[in-house]
PDB file of N, CA and C in Angstrom:
ATOM      1  N   TRP A  29       3.465  -8.481   4.153  1.00 69.00           N
ATOM      2  CA  TRP A  29       2.865  -7.453   2.821  1.00 69.00           C
ATOM      3  C   TRP A  29       2.762  -6.027   3.459  1.00 69.00           C
ATOM      4  N   CYS A  30       2.910  -5.920   4.181  1.00 89.00           N
ATOM      5  CA  CYS A  30       2.302  -4.168   4.939  1.00 89.00           C
ATOM      6  C   CYS A  30       2.889  -3.236   4.160  1.00 89.00           C
ATOM      7  N   ASN A  31       2.213  -2.640   3.379  1.00 95.00           N
ATOM      8  CA  ASN A  31       3.158  -0.975   2.422  1.00 95.00           C
ATOM      9  C   ASN A  31       4.541  -1.309   1.818  1.00 95.00           C
ATOM     10  N   ILE A  32       3.930  -2.126   1.310  1.00 93.00           N
ATOM     11  CA  ILE A  32       5.065  -3.120   0.444  1.00 93.00           C
ATOM     12  C   ILE A  32       6.169  -1.953  -0.143  1.00 93.00           C
ATOM     13  N   ARG A  33       7.297  -1.758  -0.357  1.00 94.00           N
ATOM     14  CA  ARG A  33       8.613  -0.974  -0.797  1.00 94.00           C
ATOM     15  C   ARG A  33       8.478  -1.117  -2.836  1.00 94.00           C
ATOM     16  N   GLY A  34       7.923  -0.178  -3.258  1.00 93.00           N
ATOM     17  CA  GLY A  34       8.085  -0.347  -4.677  1.00 93.00           C
ATOM     18  C   GLY A  34       7.279  -0.891  -5.476  1.00 93.00           C
ATOM     19  N   ALA A  35       5.976  -0.944  -4.545  1.00 94.00           N
ATOM     20  CA  ALA A  35       4.947  -0.887  -4.933  1.00 94.00           C
ATOM     21  C   ALA A  35       3.902   0.609  -6.004  1.00 94.00           C
ATOM     22  N   GLY A  36       2.959   0.705  -7.068  1.00 93.00           N
ATOM     23  CA  GLY A  36       2.658   1.519  -7.604  1.00 93.00           C
ATOM     24  C   GLY A  36       0.871   0.575  -7.631  1.00 93.00           C
ATOM     25  N   VAL A  37       0.019   1.924  -7.925  1.00 92.00           N
ATOM     26  CA  VAL A  37      -1.145   2.006  -7.884  1.00 92.00           C
ATOM     27  C   VAL A  37      -1.280   1.121  -9.278  1.00 92.00           C
ATOM     28  N   GLY A  38      -2.203  -0.129  -9.144  1.00 88.00           N
ATOM     29  CA  GLY A  38      -2.340  -0.404 -10.672  1.00 88.00           C
ATOM     30  C   GLY A  38      -3.645  -0.021 -11.612  1.00 88.00           C
ATOM     31  N   LEU A  39      -4.162  -0.750 -12.740  1.00 86.00           N
ATOM     32  CA  LEU A  39      -5.754  -0.331 -13.341  1.00 86.00           C
ATOM     33  C   LEU A  39      -6.275   0.473 -12.634  1.00 86.00           C
ATOM     34  N   MET A  40      -6.827   1.292 -13.474  1.00 86.00           N
ATOM     35  CA  MET A  40      -8.387   2.382 -12.714  1.00 86.00           C
ATOM     36  C   MET A  40      -8.953   0.997 -12.860  1.00 86.00           C
ATOM     37  N   PRO A  41      -9.977   1.394 -11.617  1.00 89.00           N
ATOM     38  CA  PRO A  41     -11.040   0.774 -11.349  1.00 89.00           C
ATOM     39  C   PRO A  41     -11.822   0.822 -13.065  1.00 89.00           C
ATOM     40  N   THR A  42     -12.311  -0.880 -13.361  1.00 91.00           N
ATOM     41  CA  THR A  42     -13.117  -0.827 -14.836  1.00 91.00           C
ATOM     42  C   THR A  42     -13.681  -1.847 -14.950  1.00 91.00           C
ATOM     43  N   THR A  43     -14.798  -2.106 -15.769  1.00 93.00           N
ATOM     44  CA  THR A  43     -15.271  -3.478 -15.948  1.00 93.00           C
ATOM     45  C   THR A  43     -14.806  -3.919 -17.167  1.00 93.00           C
ATOM     46  N   GLU A  44     -13.785  -3.270 -18.141  1.00 91.00           N
ATOM     47  CA  GLU A  44     -13.475  -3.504 -19.648  1.00 91.00           C
ATOM     48  C   GLU A  44     -12.138  -4.382 -19.057  1.00 91.00           C
ATOM     49  N   THR A  45     -12.446  -5.876 -19.217  1.00 91.00           N
ATOM     50  CA  THR A  45     -11.130  -6.322 -18.744  1.00 91.00           C
ATOM     51  C   THR A  45     -10.440  -7.166 -19.519  1.00 91.00           C
ATOM     52  N   ALA A  46      -9.434  -7.364 -19.345  1.00 90.00           N
ATOM     53  CA  ALA A  46      -8.673  -8.387 -20.683  1.00 90.00           C
ATOM     54  C   ALA A  46      -9.172  -9.653 -21.175  1.00 90.00           C
ATOM     55  N   ASP A  47      -9.970 -10.359 -20.528  1.00 94.00           N
ATOM     56  CA  ASP A  47     -10.713 -11.422 -20.718  1.00 94.00           C
ATOM     57  C   ASP A  47     -11.986 -11.879 -20.154  1.00 94.00           C
ATOM     58  N   PRO A  48     -12.902 -10.755 -20.473  1.00 94.00           N
ATOM     59  CA  PRO A  48     -14.490 -10.561 -19.842  1.00 94.00           C
ATOM     60  C   PRO A  48     -14.955 -12.385 -19.280  1.00 94.00           C
ATOM     61  N   GLU A  49     -14.963 -13.353 -20.172  1.00 96.00           N
ATOM     62  CA  GLU A  49     -15.006 -14.497 -19.790  1.00 96.00           C
ATOM     63  C   GLU A  49     -15.208 -14.932 -17.560  1.00 96.00           C
ATOM     64  N   ILE A  50     -13.498 -14.643 -17.991  1.00 97.00           N
ATOM     65  CA  ILE A  50     -13.630 -14.776 -16.272  1.00 97.00           C
ATOM     66  C   ILE A  50     -12.674 -14.089 -15.321  1.00 97.00           C
ATOM     67  N   ILE A  51     -12.900 -12.475 -15.825  1.00 95.00           N
ATOM     68  CA  ILE A  51     -12.505 -11.110 -14.931  1.00 95.00           C
ATOM     69  C   ILE A  51     -13.802 -10.758 -15.490  1.00 95.00           C
ATOM     70  N   ASP A  52     -14.481  -9.773 -14.334  1.00 96.00           N
ATOM     71  CA  ASP A  52     -15.752  -9.099 -14.062  1.00 96.00           C
ATOM     72  C   ASP A  52     -15.003  -8.082 -14.540  1.00 96.00           C
ATOM     73  N   ALA A  53     -13.981  -7.376 -13.153  1.00 94.00           N
ATOM     74  CA  ALA A  53     -13.699  -6.199 -13.109  1.00 94.00           C
ATOM     75  C   ALA A  53     -12.407  -5.685 -12.591  1.00 94.00           C
ATOM     76  N   TYR A  54     -11.680  -4.835 -12.686  1.00 90.00           N
ATOM     77  CA  TYR A  54     -10.833  -4.495 -12.352  1.00 90.00           C
ATOM     78  C   TYR A  54     -11.115  -3.689 -11.046  1.00 90.00           C
ATOM     79  N   PHE A  55     -10.566  -3.549  -9.830  1.00 88.00           N
ATOM     80  CA  PHE A  55     -10.643  -2.627  -9.178  1.00 88.00           C
ATOM     81  C   PHE A  55      -9.514  -2.354  -7.561  1.00 88.00           C
ATOM     82  N   TRP A  56      -9.955  -1.194  -6.961  1.00 83.00           N
ATOM     83  CA  TRP A  56      -8.832  -1.366  -5.707  1.00 83.00           C
ATOM     84  C   TRP A  56     -10.157  -1.736  -4.451  1.00 83.00           C
ATOM     85  N   LEU A  57      -8.991  -2.872  -4.100  1.00 85.00           N
ATOM     86  CA  LEU A  57      -9.543  -3.097  -2.537  1.00 85.00           C
ATOM     87  C   LEU A  57      -9.846  -2.320  -1.182  1.00 85.00           C
ATOM     88  N   LYS A  58      -8.920  -1.403  -1.650  1.00 86.00           N
ATOM     89  CA  LYS A  58      -8.762  -0.202  -0.249  1.00 86.00           C
ATOM     90  C   LYS A  58      -8.596   0.618  -0.855  1.00 86.00           C
ATOM     91  N   THR A  59      -8.611   2.278  -0.343  1.00 89.00           N
ATOM     92  CA  THR A  59      -7.988   3.404  -0.441  1.00 89.00           C
ATOM     93  C   THR A  59      -6.828   3.558  -0.787  1.00 89.00           C
ATOM     94  N   PRO A  60      -5.858   3.783  -1.796  1.00 91.00           N
ATOM     95  CA  PRO A  60      -4.279   4.019  -2.232  1.00 91.00           C
ATOM     96  C   PRO A  60      -4.232   5.567  -0.753  1.00 91.00           C
ATOM     97  N   GLY A  61      -2.586   4.848  -0.219  1.00 94.00           N
ATOM     98  CA  GLY A  61      -2.605   5.630   0.732  1.00 94.00           C
ATOM     99  C   GLY A  61      -2.931   5.500   1.808  1.00 94.00           C
ATOM    100  N   GLU A  62      -3.726   3.754   1.776  1.00 95.00           N
ATOM    101  CA  GLU A  62      -3.809   4.166   3.763  1.00 95.00           C
ATOM    102  C   GLU A  62      -2.845   3.050   3.916  1.00 95.00           C
ATOM    103  N   SER A  63      -2.590   3.275   5.291  1.00 96.00           N
ATOM    104  CA  SER A  63      -1.758   2.297   5.694  1.00 96.00           C
ATOM    105  C   SER A  63      -2.112   1.243   6.305  1.00 96.00           C
ATOM    106  N   ASP A  64      -1.130  -0.096   5.846  1.00 93.00           N
ATOM    107  CA  ASP A  64      -1.405  -1.648   5.861  1.00 93.00           C
ATOM    108  C   ASP A  64      -1.181  -1.751   7.143  1.00 93.00           C
ATOM    109  N   GLY A  65      -0.158  -0.766   7.890  1.00 94.00           N
ATOM    110  CA  GLY A  65       0.087  -1.635   8.939  1.00 94.00           C
ATOM    111  C   GLY A  65       1.458  -1.161   9.544  1.00 94.00           C
ATOM    112  N   CYS A  66       1.315  -0.711  10.686  1.00 96.00           N
ATOM    113  CA  CYS A  66       1.911   0.281  11.555  1.00 96.00           C
ATOM    114  C   CYS A  66       3.611  -0.591  11.539  1.00 96.00           C
ATOM    115  N   SER A  67       4.898   0.548  11.977  1.00 95.00           N
ATOM    116  CA  SER A  67       5.939  -0.145  12.158  1.00 95.00           C
ATOM    117  C   SER A  67       5.933  -0.158  13.685  1.00 95.00           C
ATOM    118  N   GLN A  68       6.929  -0.712  14.355  1.00 95.00           N
ATOM    119  CA  GLN A  68       6.919  -1.066  15.652  1.00 95.00           C
ATOM    120  C   GLN A  68       7.364   0.480  16.473  1.00 95.00           C
ATOM    121  N   THR A  69       8.072   1.094  15.783  1.00 95.00           N
ATOM    122  CA  THR A  69       7.421   2.823  16.171  1.00 95.00           C
ATOM    123  C   THR A  69       6.716   3.510  15.734  1.00 95.00           C
ATOM    124  N   LEU A  70       5.552   4.111  16.001  1.00 96.00           N
ATOM    125  CA  LEU A  70       4.837   4.744  14.996  1.00 96.00           C
ATOM    126  C   LEU A  70       5.467   6.488  15.256  1.00 96.00           C
ATOM    127  N   PRO A  71       4.884   7.302  13.659  1.00 96.00           N
ATOM    128  CA  PRO A  71       5.755   8.770  13.791  1.00 96.00           C
ATOM    129  C   PRO A  71       5.958   9.081  14.670  1.00 96.00           C
ATOM    130  N   ASP A  72       4.848   9.035  15.486  1.00 96.00           N
ATOM    131  CA  ASP A  72       5.018  10.028  17.091  1.00 96.00           C
ATOM    132  C   ASP A  72       5.734   9.494  17.599  1.00 96.00           C
ATOM    133  N   GLY A  73       6.840   8.267  17.589  1.00 95.00           N
ATOM    134  CA  GLY A  73       7.961   8.110  18.571  1.00 95.00           C
ATOM    135  C   GLY A  73       7.172   6.978  19.588  1.00 95.00           C
ATOM    136  N   ALA A  74       5.660   6.504  19.768  1.00 97.00           N
ATOM    137  CA  ALA A  74       5.003   6.119  20.451  1.00 97.00           C
ATOM    138  C   ALA A  74       5.245   4.210  19.851  1.00 97.00           C
ATOM    139  N   GLN A  75       5.137   2.970  20.036  1.00 97.00           N
ATOM    140  CA  GLN A  75       5.696   1.427  20.242  1.00 97.00           C
ATOM    141  C   GLN A  75       3.503   1.812  19.820  1.00 97.00           C
ATOM    142  N   CYS A  76       3.718   0.691  18.832  1.00 96.00           N
ATOM    143  CA  CYS A  76       2.632   0.713  18.208  1.00 96.00           C
ATOM    144  C   CYS A  76       1.855  -0.615  18.596  1.00 96.00           C
ATOM    145  N   PRO A  77       0.961  -0.235  19.197  1.00 95.00           N
ATOM    146  CA  PRO A  77       0.211  -1.634  20.061  1.00 95.00           C
ATOM    147  C   PRO A  77      -0.212  -2.450  19.440  1.00 95.00           C
ATOM    148  N   ARG A  78      -0.588  -2.140  17.879  1.00 94.00           N
ATOM    149  CA  ARG A  78      -0.938  -3.336  16.644  1.00 94.00           C
ATOM    150  C   ARG A  78       0.071  -4.202  15.687  1.00 94.00           C
ATOM    151  N   TYR A  79       1.248  -3.370  16.042  1.00 95.00           N
ATOM    152  CA  TYR A  79       2.455  -3.937  15.529  1.00 95.00           C
ATOM    153  C   TYR A  79       2.184  -5.425  15.095  1.00 95.00           C
ATOM    154  N   ASP A  80       2.262  -5.883  13.904  1.00 93.00           N
ATOM    155  CA  ASP A  80       2.760  -7.206  13.328  1.00 93.00           C
ATOM    156  C   ASP A  80       3.724  -6.799  12.442  1.00 93.00           C
ATOM    157  N   ALA A  81       5.015  -8.389  13.032  1.00 92.00           N
ATOM    158  CA  ALA A  81       6.175  -8.837  12.649  1.00 92.00           C
ATOM    159  C   ALA A  81       6.207  -8.285  11.187  1.00 92.00           C
ATOM    160  N   ASP A  82       5.375  -8.464  10.463  1.00 89.00           N
ATOM    161  CA  ASP A  82       5.143  -9.036   8.705  1.00 89.00           C
ATOM    162  C   ASP A  82       5.748  -7.383   8.242  1.00 89.00           C
ATOM    163  N   CYS A  83       5.059  -6.508   8.949  1.00 91.00           N
ATOM    164  CA  CYS A  83       5.374  -4.858   8.952  1.00 91.00           C
ATOM    165  C   CYS A  83       6.743  -4.914   9.238  1.00 91.00           C
ATOM    166  N   GLY A  84       7.511  -5.456   9.803  1.00 90.00           N
ATOM    167  CA  GLY A  84       9.106  -5.067   9.695  1.00 90.00           C
ATOM    168  C   GLY A  84       9.780  -5.474   9.164  1.00 90.00           C
ATOM    169  N   SER A  85       9.270  -6.154   8.012  1.00 92.00           N
ATOM    170  CA  SER A  85      10.324  -6.789   6.943  1.00 92.00           C
ATOM    171  C   SER A  85      11.145  -6.125   6.383  1.00 92.00           C
ATOM    172  N   GLU A  86      11.609  -6.348   5.555  1.00 91.00           N
ATOM    173  CA  GLU A  86      13.115  -5.700   4.697  1.00 91.00           C
ATOM    174  C   GLU A  86      12.334  -5.108   3.970  1.00 91.00           C
ATOM    175  N   ASP A  87      11.055  -5.812   3.316  1.00 93.00           N
ATOM    176  CA  ASP A  87       9.964  -5.135   1.704  1.00 93.00           C
ATOM    177  C   ASP A  87       9.219  -4.106   2.160  1.00 93.00           C
ATOM    178  N   SER A  88       8.803  -4.417   3.770  1.00 95.00           N
ATOM    179  CA  SER A  88       8.099  -2.744   4.081  1.00 95.00           C
ATOM    180  C   SER A  88       8.600  -1.958   4.034  1.00 95.00           C
ATOM    181  N   LEU A  89       7.723  -0.636   3.823  1.00 95.00           N
ATOM    182  CA  LEU A  89       7.883   0.882   3.888  1.00 95.00           C
ATOM    183  C   LEU A  89       8.008   1.144   5.338  1.00 95.00           C
ATOM    184  N   GLY A  90       9.175   1.684   5.879  1.00 93.00           N
ATOM    185  CA  GLY A  90       9.218   2.748   7.393  1.00 93.00           C
ATOM    186  C   GLY A  90      10.354   1.349   7.863  1.00 93.00           C
ATOM    187  N   SER A  91      10.417   0.252   7.330  1.00 90.00           N
ATOM    188  CA  SER A  91      11.578  -0.303   7.990  1.00 90.00           C
ATOM    189  C   SER A  91      13.208   0.171   7.565  1.00 90.00           C
ATOM    190  N   GLY A  92      12.833   0.583   6.495  1.00 90.00           N
ATOM    191  CA  GLY A  92      14.270   1.220   6.154  1.00 90.00           C
ATOM    192  C   GLY A  92      14.659   2.853   6.949  1.00 90.00           C
ATOM    193  N   PRO A  93      16.543   2.805   6.688  1.00 89.00           N
ATOM    194  CA  PRO A  93      16.672   4.070   7.591  1.00 89.00           C
ATOM    195  C   PRO A  93      16.180   5.611   6.699  1.00 89.00           C
ATOM    196  N   ASN A  94      16.243   5.421   6.066  1.00 92.00           N
ATOM    197  CA  ASN A  94      15.632   6.966   5.084  1.00 92.00           C
ATOM    198  C   ASN A  94      14.304   7.205   5.484  1.00 92.00           C
ATOM    199  N   GLU A  95      13.256   6.013   5.545  1.00 94.00           N
ATOM    200  CA  GLU A  95      11.955   5.949   5.188  1.00 94.00           C
ATOM    201  C   GLU A  95      11.373   6.306   6.521  1.00 94.00           C
ATOM    202  N   PRO A  96      10.161   7.120   7.016  1.00 96.00           N
ATOM    203  CA  PRO A  96       9.886   7.202   8.036  1.00 96.00           C
ATOM    204  C   PRO A  96       8.868   6.305   8.689  1.00 96.00           C
ATOM    205  N   PRO A  97       8.617   6.233   9.581  1.00 96.00           N
ATOM    206  CA  PRO A  97       7.207   4.979  10.222  1.00 96.00           C
ATOM    207  C   PRO A  97       6.509   4.849   9.616  1.00 96.00           C
ATOM    208  N   ALA A  98       5.482   3.814   9.712  1.00 96.00           N
ATOM    209  CA  ALA A  98       4.416   3.773   9.197  1.00 96.00           C
ATOM    210  C   ALA A  98       3.191   3.972   9.979  1.00 96.00           C
ATOM    211  N   PRO A  99       2.475   4.651   9.892  1.00 97.00           N
ATOM    212  CA  PRO A  99       1.450   4.400  11.196  1.00 97.00           C
ATOM    213  C   PRO A  99       0.261   3.575  11.277  1.00 97.00           C
ATOM    214  N   GLU A 100      -0.233   3.752  11.795  1.00 96.00           N
ATOM    215  CA  GLU A 100      -1.606   2.380  12.069  1.00 96.00           C
ATOM    216  C   GLU A 100      -2.170   2.411  10.618  1.00 96.00           C
ATOM    217  N   ALA A 101      -2.467   1.252  10.476  1.00 94.00           N
ATOM    218  CA  ALA A 101      -3.590   0.436   9.147  1.00 94.00           C
ATOM    219  C   ALA A 101      -4.985   1.287   9.368  1.00 94.00           C
ATOM    220  N   GLY A 102      -4.932   1.587   8.437  1.00 94.00           N
ATOM    221  CA  GLY A 102      -6.187   2.742   8.024  1.00 94.00           C
ATOM    222  C   GLY A 102      -5.618   4.124   8.106  1.00 94.00           C
ATOM    223  N   GLN A 103      -4.443   4.389   8.207  1.00 96.00           N
ATOM    224  CA  GLN A 103      -4.424   6.260   8.403  1.00 96.00           C
ATOM    225  C   GLN A 103      -3.313   6.516   7.117  1.00 96.00           C
ATOM    226  N   TRP A 104      -2.968   7.720   6.986  1.00 97.00           N
ATOM    227  CA  TRP A 104      -2.849   8.260   6.643  1.00 97.00           C
ATOM    228  C   TRP A 104      -1.609   8.002   6.278  1.00 97.00           C
ATOM    229  N   TYR A 105      -0.680   7.358   4.993  1.00 97.00           N
ATOM    230  CA  TYR A 105       0.668   7.359   5.213  1.00 97.00           C
ATOM    231  C   TYR A 105       1.112   7.784   3.973  1.00 97.00           C
ATOM    232  N   ASP A 106       1.501   9.243   4.010  1.00 97.00           N
ATOM    233  CA  ASP A 106       1.943  10.569   2.307  1.00 97.00           C
ATOM    234  C   ASP A 106       2.895   9.708   2.016  1.00 97.00           C
ATOM    235  N   TYR A 107       4.066   9.226   2.426  1.00 97.00           N
ATOM    236  CA  TYR A 107       5.000   8.614   2.059  1.00 97.00           C
ATOM    237  C   TYR A 107       4.999   7.701   0.902  1.00 97.00           C
ATOM    238  N   GLN A 108       3.794   6.802   1.609  1.00 96.00           N
ATOM    239  CA  GLN A 108       3.554   5.473   0.438  1.00 96.00           C
ATOM    240  C   GLN A 108       2.794   5.926  -0.652  1.00 96.00           C
ATOM    241  N   ILE A 109       1.938   6.745  -0.234  1.00 96.00           N
ATOM    242  CA  ILE A 109       1.244   7.525  -1.641  1.00 96.00           C
ATOM    243  C   ILE A 109       1.682   8.184  -2.793  1.00 96.00           C
ATOM    244  N   LYS A 110       2.679   8.811  -2.010  1.00 97.00           N
ATOM    245  CA  LYS A 110       4.014   9.428  -3.306  1.00 97.00           C
ATOM    246  C   LYS A 110       4.750   8.191  -4.155  1.00 97.00           C
ATOM    247  N   GLN A 111       4.699   7.082  -3.227  1.00 96.00           N
ATOM    248  CA  GLN A 111       5.715   5.720  -4.108  1.00 96.00           C
ATOM    249  C   GLN A 111       4.294   5.049  -4.277  1.00 96.00           C
ATOM    250  N   LEU A 112       3.354   5.154  -4.279  1.00 95.00           N
ATOM    251  CA  LEU A 112       2.247   4.751  -5.257  1.00 95.00           C
ATOM    252  C   LEU A 112       1.137   5.143  -6.645  1.00 95.00           C
ATOM    253  N   ALA A 113       2.035   6.931  -6.238  1.00 95.00           N
ATOM    254  CA  ALA A 113       2.190   7.742  -7.581  1.00 95.00           C
ATOM    255  C   ALA A 113       3.429   7.679  -8.302  1.00 95.00           C
ATOM    256  N   ALA A 114       4.192   7.171  -7.697  1.00 96.00           N
ATOM    257  CA  ALA A 114       5.193   7.515  -8.844  1.00 96.00           C
ATOM    258  C   ALA A 114       5.196   6.243  -9.352  1.00 96.00           C
ATOM    259  N   ASN A 115       5.383   5.181  -9.532  1.00 95.00           N
ATOM    260  CA  ASN A 115       5.435   3.791  -9.905  1.00 95.00           C
ATOM    261  C   ASN A 115       3.885   3.625 -10.321  1.00 95.00           C
ATOM    262  N   ALA A 116       3.040   4.086 -10.236  1.00 93.00           N
ATOM    263  CA  ALA A 116       1.730   3.359 -10.994  1.00 93.00           C
ATOM    264  C   ALA A 116       1.518   3.168 -12.562  1.00 93.00           C
ATOM    265  N   ARG A 117       1.083   2.464 -12.818  1.00 88.00           N
ATOM    266  CA  ARG A 117       0.670   1.665 -13.750  1.00 88.00           C
ATOM    267  C   ARG A 117      -1.163   1.596 -14.228  1.00 88.00           C
ATOM    268  N   LEU A 118      -1.819   3.037 -14.430  1.00 82.00           N
ATOM    269  CA  LEU A 118      -3.257   2.844 -14.869  1.00 82.00           C
ATOM    270  C   LEU A 118      -3.579   2.768 -16.152  1.00 82.00           C
ATOM    271  N   SER A 119      -2.822   1.834 -17.080  1.00 79.00           N
ATOM    272  CA  SER A 119      -3.747   1.665 -18.242  1.00 79.00           C
ATOM    273  C   SER A 119      -2.792   0.182 -18.718  1.00 79.00           C
ATOM    274  N   PRO A 120      -3.236  -0.399 -19.015  1.00 73.00           N
ATOM    275  CA  PRO A 120      -2.833  -1.768 -19.570  1.00 73.00           C
ATOM    276  C   PRO A 120      -1.425  -1.571 -20.516  1.00 73.00           C
ATOM    277  N   ALA A 121      -0.480  -2.427 -20.108  1.00 66.00           N
ATOM    278  CA  ALA A 121       0.872  -1.697 -21.380  1.00 66.00           C
ATOM    279  C   ALA A 121       0.351  -2.426 -22.631  1.00 66.00           C
TER     280      ALA A 121
END
């Protein structure tokens, strides 16, 4: 589930939820744009020492032929944040 292709940023963090009886808040667990894990080959061409095969799956960014490799987990992934912004859904439908 590393850097999932087609993902978008979800609802803005808030305590105003669809069902306050069972949902206390919506929030982001990590900073959008931080990599979830590296591609086998890093952006600088080196091999990722913490590579996880799940990050090389066909639904992970960096595994496609026209996508830049994903950096180590926690590092900024410019390609990903642009996708997250393009596919954002910041308010309820």
